[in-house]
Amino acid sequence: MRQSNMLIPTLREEPKEAEIASHRLLLKAGYIRKLASGVYNFLPLGKKVLRKVENIIREEMDHAGAQEIQMPSLQPAELWQTSGRWDTMGLELMRLKDRHDRDFALGATHEEVVTSLIRDEVNSYKKLPLTVYQIQNKYRDERRPRFGLLRGREFLMKDAYSFHQDFESLDEAYTRLYNAYSRIFERCGLNFRAVIADSGAMGGKDTHEFMVLSDVGEDTIAYSDKSDYAANVEMAPVITSYEKKTEEELDLQKVETPGVKTMQEVADLLNHSLAEGMKAITFKVDDKLVLVVTRGDHEINDIKVKNLYEAEIVELASEQETREILGAGFGSLGPINVPEEVEVIADNAVASMVNATCGANEDGYHYANVNPDRDLSISQYADLRFIEEGDLSPDGNGNIQFAKGIEVGHVFKLGTLYADRLGASFLNDQGKSASFVMGCYGIGVSRTLAAVVEQYHDDKGLLWPDSLAPFDLHLLNLNAKKEDHVKIADELYEKLHGLGYDVLYDDRKERAGVKFNDSDLIGVTHRVTLGKRAEEGYVEYKNRKTGFQDDIHISSLAKFLTNQ
Ligand code: ATP
Ligand code: MG
């Protein structure tokens, strides 16, 4: 394509709103433009790359036996009410009303729609297993849309759903799609890792997330330094067995701690380490108030709390409702003198604390010399904290280290959860009615594009892997005002096109410096420049990635390029 005709609005200035490389470079190189927070236009270059990612996904999904369909984004509320997610999705679900005042949602995901579709169309095991997928914009009113395409409110997703007679068949599809995902991300040139993820309390069994390793990732991967264990830090179980100190139990003592709010302030005032204090936080677990206690140096993992209760919603309780029931604000909470209606649960580490401190549920007071067996009534001890670097790996092999990751894909064994809720059943090979066993499989297509940029750029611009570059070649004519040069360049453009190359042809009447800058920004790997030696029949080839460059005679260019 001729660059003079293309909408590639490269920027000279650094886009101020961009905090990370992919956001900054995709704006600067004219691939995307923002319309609203988390909502982006894809300009011609962006669209071309997006389509390449889509096509890799399509090829691998088709090869794995999945069939492409397209479901609507506009979805009647009844479906979401039936599944229960009209309430549990909360503010993330974009809602709207039609002219008859009927409620709708914009598709954030399509379990509800696909389950109702298959419920109505498939009624016998003979049609199973069945996997369908689509590539389509999704809508989520994210709390913090940011980092450009990484966390949008409208973004492109590939979502697939599989339907089975039994779990054995689901396992097969899961493995097949897991492998397809690995090939997709390999073909995108990504350095990624599949990690064990949280399957939630309900229905889910196995689930893996595909994480692109990157410092800007919002997820943390906990991996073993000795084995191939890798999990999302959200779900990695802690298997440490804590040892109790052999220290004499002292008498419980109430101490004044005026104005003290944080764990560190308590520790400083009472002259002990963070690990000798108890942290207590109130959560609302499906409307029930629960006080969760951990050691002061540990972080409470709310997902583990959620899974323990098999709850739909777990959120921090407000300070006001906490005070109404417990009688104190956040700085002075603790597991002593807790009214009966509040359940107290504690992390396993708490059980072995000796002469610890905790809040007294009275502003400005703490207890010292707290000994759990003697002083506390904990209704349940469980693994409730986040794993930490240095902890024993959950597979018992090695120690945990952390890395940051961008979640680009997710495969999930749903089981019969949605089929049960939406009444989707079929006649099995025994002639009995059974719920569909389901799997779901998502890829963030636009997020994958941004993740590739995170791994493929330098200080001058983008550096696409060949599989995703918007063009195969960038042809630059440095003297677009000279007729004879234009003639040679035009001919070369036609010739390269004829050879099957998709060529971006910079035929603009711009200065050489501008052309090189834009070319570096745009990031096509292979560059052919017609410059000083045009009359002798020479062009300059440069590989943007390796820096290799050489003068090549036009007559041997075709052969030369096939070897690059
Ligand atoms: P996250 O934890 O990042 O919010 P999620 O668990 O909500 O992701 P899924 O519901 O599993 O994501 O969606 C499937 C895929 O869609 C994700 O693996 C991710 O690649 C992509 N995705 C999810 N939310 C966004 C978003 N706001 N912007 C861009 N891509 C997204
Ligand atoms: Mg999300």
XYZ file of C-alpha atoms and ligand atoms in Angstrom:
596
model
C 0.000 0.000 0.000
C 1.127 3.493 -0.713
C 1.913 5.291 2.510
C 0.834 8.632 0.985
C -2.749 7.323 1.006
C -2.693 5.649 4.370
C -3.990 6.900 7.693
C -0.841 6.468 9.786
C -0.796 9.490 12.090
C 2.594 9.021 13.764
C 3.318 11.390 16.634
C 6.522 13.343 17.248
C 5.729 13.921 20.914
C 5.487 11.218 23.546
C 1.821 10.585 24.374
C 1.533 11.816 27.946
C -1.241 9.523 29.087
C 0.727 6.357 28.289
C 2.517 4.676 31.189
C 3.771 1.560 29.420
C 5.591 0.789 26.165
C 2.743 -0.874 24.285
C 0.308 1.936 24.985
C 2.864 4.630 24.163
C 4.181 3.030 20.972
C 0.815 1.970 19.550
C -0.342 5.585 19.916
C 2.908 7.074 18.699
C 3.216 4.831 15.647
C -0.392 5.538 14.645
C -1.886 2.100 15.299
C -4.641 3.092 17.729
C -6.493 6.159 18.958
C -8.496 6.583 22.126
C -12.182 7.427 21.963
C -12.997 7.228 25.670
C -11.394 5.662 28.727
C -10.684 2.026 27.812
C -12.233 2.413 24.352
C -10.014 2.530 21.254
C -10.124 2.965 17.497
C -7.905 0.614 15.526
C -6.368 2.534 12.622
C -5.271 0.679 9.468
C -1.975 -0.607 10.889
C -3.598 -1.674 14.162
C -6.409 -3.392 12.317
C -3.966 -5.302 10.120
C -2.055 -6.680 13.095
C -5.259 -7.435 14.968
C -6.470 -9.442 11.985
C -3.207 -11.391 11.932
C -3.627 -12.335 15.585
C -7.248 -13.292 14.855
C -6.228 -15.454 11.917
C -3.626 -17.362 13.905
C -6.309 -17.993 16.519
C -8.835 -19.026 13.854
C -6.465 -21.483 12.221
C -5.590 -23.164 15.493
C -9.165 -23.217 16.799
C -10.480 -24.680 13.544
C -7.701 -27.251 13.605
C -8.684 -28.195 17.164
C -12.199 -28.922 15.900
C -13.912 -25.757 17.111
C -16.549 -24.133 14.889
C -16.799 -20.383 14.462
C -20.141 -18.753 15.170
C -21.189 -15.256 16.133
C -23.426 -14.477 19.054
C -25.036 -11.123 19.813
C -23.506 -8.502 22.064
C -26.957 -7.305 23.054
C -28.258 -9.781 25.598
C -31.600 -9.849 27.412
C -31.301 -9.453 31.186
C -33.459 -12.542 31.824
C -30.587 -14.803 30.781
C -28.257 -13.164 33.263
C -30.925 -13.204 35.954
C -31.448 -16.925 35.413
C -27.736 -17.656 35.787
C -27.566 -15.395 38.840
C -24.883 -13.193 37.345
C -27.141 -10.156 36.847
C -26.376 -9.549 40.532
C -22.935 -11.055 41.010
C -21.285 -9.296 38.040
C -22.035 -5.997 39.751
C -20.854 -2.797 38.122
C -18.614 -4.560 35.613
C -21.626 -5.596 33.529
C -22.678 -2.814 31.150
C -26.448 -2.502 31.352
C -28.963 -0.675 29.214
C -32.696 -0.497 28.551
C -34.607 -0.719 25.289
C -37.528 1.560 24.323
C -39.938 -0.735 26.152
C -37.937 -0.330 29.339
C -36.644 -3.882 29.164
C -33.206 -4.547 30.643
C -30.277 -5.690 28.547
C -26.591 -6.292 29.091
C -23.741 -5.791 26.661
C -21.880 -9.096 26.416
C -19.038 -9.282 28.921
C -18.755 -12.991 28.171
C -21.154 -15.469 26.591
C -21.742 -18.473 28.862
C -25.398 -17.551 29.252
C -26.087 -16.979 25.563
C -24.210 -20.047 24.347
C -25.780 -22.332 26.953
C -29.267 -21.204 25.985
C -28.403 -21.615 22.289
C -27.115 -25.167 22.677
C -29.953 -26.034 25.087
C -32.413 -25.219 22.320
C -30.486 -26.794 19.435
C -28.871 -29.953 20.800
C -30.900 -32.606 22.557
C -28.963 -35.825 22.045
C -25.521 -37.115 23.001
C -25.111 -37.973 19.305
C -24.279 -34.329 18.553
C -21.639 -34.232 21.301
C -18.923 -33.254 21.894
C -19.339 -29.833 20.329
C -17.079 -26.785 20.527
C -18.053 -23.365 19.215
C -16.144 -20.097 19.291
C -16.397 -16.498 18.226
C -14.142 -13.473 17.929
C -16.000 -10.423 19.038
C -15.891 -7.235 21.072
C -16.656 -7.626 24.757
C -17.812 -4.951 27.172
C -16.741 -4.673 30.794
C -16.980 -1.555 32.875
C -13.591 -2.188 34.486
C -12.852 -0.422 37.737
C -9.521 0.753 36.369
C -9.285 0.735 32.592
C -5.632 1.392 31.877
C -2.500 0.552 29.981
C -4.182 1.094 26.601
C -5.262 -2.199 25.098
C -4.209 -4.255 28.120
C -7.268 -3.403 30.170
C -10.018 -1.921 28.052
C -13.725 -1.513 28.589
C -14.461 -2.570 25.007
C -11.953 -5.146 23.808
C -11.651 -7.978 21.338
C -11.942 -11.479 22.744
C -11.973 -14.961 21.307
C -14.276 -17.021 23.456
C -14.970 -20.703 22.973
C -17.349 -23.079 24.719
C -17.370 -26.851 24.629
C -20.271 -29.189 25.430
C -19.909 -32.779 26.549
C -21.715 -35.828 27.755
C -19.212 -36.450 30.547
C -16.042 -35.163 32.206
C -13.840 -37.568 30.294
C -14.852 -35.945 27.040
C -14.354 -32.486 28.600
C -10.833 -33.499 29.664
C -10.015 -34.398 26.069
C -11.255 -31.080 24.682
C -9.479 -29.200 27.454
C -6.154 -30.816 26.592
C -6.683 -30.196 22.887
C -7.491 -26.523 23.409
C -4.700 -26.106 25.937
C -2.317 -27.331 23.242
C -3.943 -25.075 20.631
C -3.425 -22.107 22.968
C 0.236 -22.978 23.361
C 0.634 -23.008 19.577
C -1.262 -19.719 19.199
C 0.978 -17.876 21.639
C 4.100 -19.493 20.187
C 3.096 -18.346 16.725
C 2.652 -14.837 18.132
C 6.271 -15.067 19.231
C 5.400 -14.675 22.903
C 7.433 -15.729 25.911
C 4.613 -17.141 28.016
C 3.798 -19.695 30.635
C 0.614 -21.655 31.359
C -0.079 -21.451 35.074
C -2.605 -23.067 37.400
C -5.364 -20.593 38.176
C -8.211 -20.203 40.629
C -11.255 -22.216 39.642
C -13.555 -20.579 42.162
C -15.731 -22.466 44.568
C -18.449 -23.536 42.210
C -18.411 -26.084 39.468
C -14.936 -25.361 38.175
C -12.273 -28.021 38.192
C -9.057 -27.501 36.294
C -8.216 -24.084 35.034
C -5.078 -22.584 33.545
C -4.150 -19.062 32.622
C -1.692 -18.276 29.854
C 0.609 -15.584 31.138
C 2.979 -13.484 29.082
C 6.013 -12.738 31.227
C 6.286 -8.986 31.573
C 7.102 -6.476 34.280
C 3.968 -4.494 33.475
C 1.741 -7.524 34.089
C -0.981 -7.069 36.676
C -0.866 -10.725 37.699
C 1.786 -12.379 39.803
C 2.970 -15.870 38.990
C 4.267 -17.995 41.835
C 6.694 -20.554 40.460
C 9.050 -23.081 41.953
C 12.778 -22.544 41.606
C 13.237 -26.323 41.305
C 10.199 -27.874 39.583
C 7.836 -26.795 36.787
C 5.156 -25.755 39.277
C 3.643 -22.380 38.333
C 0.380 -20.888 39.567
C -1.378 -17.591 39.786
C -0.419 -16.186 43.191
C -4.161 -15.828 43.865
C -4.617 -19.541 44.236
C -1.244 -21.075 45.133
C -1.837 -23.021 48.364
C 0.499 -22.505 51.313
C 1.740 -25.841 52.662
C 4.089 -24.509 55.347
C 3.806 -26.321 58.660
C 4.337 -23.692 61.338
C 6.287 -24.412 64.472
C 5.181 -23.030 67.786
C 7.858 -21.219 69.767
C 8.642 -22.885 73.092
C 8.007 -19.775 75.113
C 6.138 -19.489 78.378
C 2.566 -18.223 77.915
C 2.214 -14.901 79.727
C -0.945 -13.373 81.183
C -3.274 -11.633 78.773
C -2.905 -7.891 79.107
C -4.931 -4.984 77.734
C -2.712 -2.110 76.632
C -3.405 1.436 75.553
C -2.470 2.177 71.934
C -3.839 5.670 71.319
C -3.950 6.859 67.725
C -2.244 3.740 66.454
C -3.674 2.513 63.136
C -1.370 0.259 61.140
C 0.220 -3.085 62.004
C 3.630 -1.436 61.794
C 2.627 1.304 64.259
C 1.369 -1.303 66.733
C 4.574 -3.301 66.363
C 6.727 -0.182 66.867
C 4.779 0.968 69.919
C 4.734 -2.428 71.604
C 8.222 -3.205 70.492
C 7.742 -6.453 68.592
C 8.060 -7.686 65.016
C 5.209 -7.611 62.494
C 5.023 -11.405 62.719
C 4.133 -11.163 66.413
C 0.979 -9.137 65.791
C -2.351 -10.435 64.523
C -4.027 -8.730 61.595
C -7.831 -8.799 61.644
C -9.995 -7.649 58.744
C -13.775 -7.740 58.385
C -15.220 -9.175 55.186
C -18.743 -9.422 53.931
C -19.169 -12.952 52.693
C -22.523 -13.110 50.868
C -23.932 -10.602 53.405
C -22.496 -12.367 56.437
C -19.812 -10.519 58.437
C -16.638 -12.557 58.901
C -13.515 -11.525 60.797
C -10.430 -12.959 59.118
C -7.224 -13.155 61.137
C -3.678 -13.634 59.840
C -0.203 -13.071 61.180
C 0.781 -9.411 60.894
C 3.411 -10.023 58.239
C 1.027 -12.052 56.025
C -1.518 -10.835 53.458
C -5.082 -12.113 53.622
C -6.122 -13.734 50.336
C -9.812 -12.954 49.814
C -10.109 -15.589 47.079
C -9.220 -18.277 49.594
C -11.878 -16.828 51.910
C -14.358 -16.946 49.048
C -13.502 -20.547 48.234
C -13.656 -21.603 51.886
C -17.248 -20.394 52.122
C -18.125 -21.359 48.539
C -19.396 -17.792 48.406
C -20.576 -15.766 45.429
C -19.307 -12.427 46.678
C -16.583 -11.551 49.134
C -15.804 -7.915 49.756
C -14.239 -5.788 52.453
C -16.792 -4.598 54.990
C -17.025 -0.837 55.451
C -15.539 0.755 58.541
C -18.975 1.964 59.558
C -20.676 -1.439 59.500
C -17.643 -2.947 61.211
C -17.850 -0.384 63.994
C -21.591 -0.940 64.426
C -21.088 -4.611 65.163
C -17.576 -4.888 66.605
C -17.475 -1.566 68.401
C -14.186 -0.345 66.961
C -12.661 1.024 63.769
C -10.145 -0.707 61.510
C -7.056 0.088 63.615
C -8.194 -1.833 66.683
C -9.886 -4.999 65.454
C -9.079 -8.396 66.882
C -10.454 -11.867 67.596
C -11.207 -11.275 71.306
C -14.670 -10.158 72.498
C -16.325 -10.728 69.148
C -20.128 -10.778 69.134
C -21.626 -14.130 68.246
C -23.083 -13.092 64.905
C -19.576 -12.517 63.549
C -17.701 -15.660 62.598
C -13.952 -15.599 63.235
C -11.662 -17.600 60.970
C -7.892 -17.602 61.002
C -4.983 -18.547 58.828
C -3.082 -21.694 59.841
C -0.072 -19.601 60.922
C -2.111 -17.948 63.684
C -2.528 -21.226 65.583
C 1.164 -21.367 66.432
C 1.556 -17.750 67.578
C 2.681 -17.274 71.186
C 2.239 -14.136 73.298
C 1.002 -12.197 70.282
C -0.825 -8.863 70.133
C -4.178 -8.105 68.586
C -6.731 -5.304 68.522
C -9.169 -5.182 71.469
C -12.264 -4.155 69.463
C -12.118 -0.901 71.374
C -10.585 2.178 69.759
C -7.125 2.891 71.141
C -6.633 -0.490 72.808
C -4.854 -3.753 72.003
C -4.273 -7.002 73.827
C -0.763 -8.284 74.468
C 0.263 -11.860 75.294
C -2.534 -13.375 73.274
C -2.322 -17.163 73.029
C -4.803 -18.598 70.530
C -5.651 -21.896 72.294
C -6.248 -20.125 75.561
C -7.726 -16.768 74.520
C -9.454 -17.097 71.180
C -12.424 -18.949 69.834
C -11.639 -19.422 66.196
C -14.363 -21.258 64.319
C -11.992 -22.524 61.673
C -8.276 -22.507 60.823
C -7.504 -22.692 57.108
C -5.014 -21.589 54.487
C -6.114 -17.981 54.054
C -3.003 -16.074 53.158
C -1.130 -15.286 49.966
C 1.887 -17.430 49.269
C 5.157 -15.486 49.500
C 8.568 -15.664 47.884
C 10.651 -18.218 49.767
C 7.641 -20.294 50.838
C 7.800 -24.005 50.110
C 6.503 -24.786 46.614
C 3.019 -26.385 46.843
C 4.288 -29.463 45.000
C 6.847 -29.897 47.770
C 9.714 -29.334 45.370
C 11.773 -26.150 45.744
C 10.872 -22.669 46.909
C 8.524 -20.083 45.499
C 9.665 -17.142 43.415
C 7.500 -14.465 41.813
C 7.275 -13.140 38.265
C 4.844 -10.665 36.730
C 2.531 -11.782 33.972
C -0.116 -10.486 31.568
C -3.031 -12.920 31.329
C -3.672 -13.392 27.617
C -5.710 -16.583 27.773
C -7.754 -18.696 30.111
C -9.001 -22.287 29.801
C -11.558 -23.450 32.314
C -13.500 -26.630 33.079
C -16.917 -25.303 34.013
C -18.658 -28.606 34.660
C -22.463 -28.455 34.733
C -22.795 -25.106 36.516
C -24.323 -23.103 33.658
C -26.256 -26.006 32.208
C -27.886 -26.594 35.610
C -28.741 -22.954 36.091
C -30.139 -22.484 32.599
C -31.825 -25.887 32.439
C -29.730 -27.145 29.537
C -29.979 -30.901 29.239
C -29.836 -33.624 26.599
C -30.594 -37.317 26.342
C -27.445 -39.312 27.098
C -26.475 -42.688 25.654
C -28.488 -44.377 28.406
C -31.607 -42.535 27.277
C -31.547 -40.399 30.440
C -31.745 -36.633 30.691
C -28.397 -35.110 31.742
C -26.906 -31.636 32.075
C -24.269 -30.622 29.549
C -20.736 -30.728 30.932
C -19.032 -27.570 29.702
C -15.651 -25.955 29.243
C -14.876 -22.341 28.334
C -11.792 -20.900 26.753
C -10.950 -17.217 26.317
C -8.201 -15.237 24.626
C -7.848 -11.488 24.886
C -7.089 -10.722 21.236
C -6.417 -7.002 21.617
C -4.582 -7.665 24.885
C -2.406 -10.249 23.123
C -1.473 -7.633 20.520
C -0.383 -5.257 23.284
C 1.484 -8.049 25.101
C 3.438 -8.747 21.912
C 4.445 -5.084 21.780
C 5.598 -5.270 25.402
C 8.003 -8.028 24.367
C 8.877 -6.649 20.923
C 10.048 -3.054 20.882
C 13.146 -0.949 21.328
C 13.697 2.716 22.082
C 12.950 3.689 18.474
C 9.670 1.879 18.066
C 7.924 -1.394 17.468
C 9.704 -4.552 16.332
C 7.098 -7.032 15.189
C 7.710 -10.743 14.899
C 7.266 -11.668 11.211
C 4.030 -13.539 11.951
C 2.298 -10.336 13.087
C 4.010 -7.442 11.290
C 1.431 -5.272 9.523
C 3.467 -5.608 6.308
C 6.122 -7.999 5.025
C 8.346 -5.212 3.743
C 8.745 -1.492 4.129
C 9.916 0.105 0.879
C 11.265 3.644 1.251
C 11.886 5.988 -1.635
C 14.077 8.755 -0.201
C 13.797 11.000 -3.269
C 10.113 11.031 -4.033
C 10.496 14.378 -5.806
C 12.884 12.953 -8.432
C 10.973 11.494 -11.348
C 13.531 8.829 -12.255
C 13.646 7.602 -8.636
C 9.871 7.506 -8.484
C 9.836 5.410 -11.614
C 12.330 2.878 -10.219
C 10.523 2.755 -6.861
C 7.093 2.324 -8.448
C 8.410 -0.522 -10.572
C 10.040 -2.150 -7.572
C 6.812 -1.830 -5.590
C 4.851 -3.566 -8.353
C 7.524 -6.247 -8.675
C 7.578 -7.012 -4.947
C 3.799 -7.062 -4.898
C 3.867 -9.503 -7.810
C 6.204 -11.742 -5.825
C 3.544 -11.991 -3.147
C 4.932 -9.514 -0.620
C 2.578 -7.236 1.249
C 4.537 -3.984 0.938
C 4.171 -0.675 2.705
C 5.571 1.781 0.152
C 6.697 5.132 1.515
C 6.132 7.261 -1.579
C 5.583 10.451 0.427
C 7.434 13.628 -0.435
C 8.919 13.806 3.051
C 12.516 14.214 4.196
C 14.615 11.066 4.601
C 14.829 11.625 8.360
C 11.062 11.664 8.703
C 10.776 8.484 6.669
C 13.374 6.615 8.699
C 11.822 7.754 11.968
C 8.367 6.636 10.912
C 9.724 3.367 9.592
C 11.491 2.663 12.894
C 8.314 3.504 14.781
C 6.054 1.347 12.625
C 8.410 -1.572 13.121
C 8.285 -3.663 9.948
C 11.365 -5.898 10.225
C 12.539 -5.854 6.621
C 13.268 -2.465 5.092
C 14.309 -1.764 1.504
C 15.492 1.782 0.840
C 15.975 3.379 -2.527
C 18.438 6.196 -1.937
C 21.766 7.490 -3.137
C 22.642 4.495 -5.302
C 19.313 4.303 -7.112
C 20.817 5.213 -10.487
C 23.345 2.376 -10.190
C 20.435 0.020 -9.549
C 21.144 -0.531 -5.854
C 18.859 -0.460 -2.845
C 19.812 -0.741 0.796
C 18.354 -3.627 2.785
C 18.130 -3.291 6.557
C 16.833 -5.725 9.119
C 15.277 -3.639 11.850
C 15.745 -6.414 14.409
C 19.284 -7.586 13.868
C 20.616 -4.287 12.501
C 22.091 -6.185 9.522
C 22.316 -3.998 6.422
C 23.723 -4.330 2.950
C 23.497 -2.776 -0.504
C 21.713 -5.141 -2.865
C 21.372 -4.845 -6.611
C 17.723 -4.686 -7.624
C 18.158 -7.604 -9.999
C 19.096 -9.908 -7.127
C 16.750 -8.447 -4.525
C 14.036 -11.095 -4.957
C 16.483 -13.912 -4.326
C 18.096 -12.061 -1.441
C 14.730 -11.488 0.279
C 13.700 -15.125 0.162
C 16.704 -15.862 2.376
C 15.896 -13.229 5.002
P -8.525 -10.111 34.259
O -8.226 -10.908 35.490
O -7.290 -9.593 33.568
O -9.585 -9.078 34.454
P -10.457 -12.038 33.485
O -10.132 -13.195 34.340
O -11.554 -11.127 33.856
O -9.116 -11.170 33.227
P -11.625 -13.690 31.416
O -12.999 -13.430 31.858
O -11.036 -15.035 31.627
O -10.649 -12.565 31.986
O -11.515 -13.285 29.879
C -10.761 -13.990 28.901
C -9.592 -13.173 28.414
O -9.998 -11.873 27.983
C -8.534 -12.894 29.464
O -7.653 -13.980 29.560
C -7.863 -11.648 28.931
O -6.836 -11.986 28.029
C -8.966 -10.936 28.195
N -9.476 -9.787 28.969
C -10.219 -9.805 30.086
N -10.523 -8.570 30.505
C -9.945 -7.721 29.598
C -9.904 -6.305 29.463
N -10.531 -5.509 30.329
N -9.224 -5.778 28.415
C -8.600 -6.573 27.518
N -8.615 -7.922 27.594
C -9.274 -8.495 28.610
Mg -11.573 -9.260 34.676
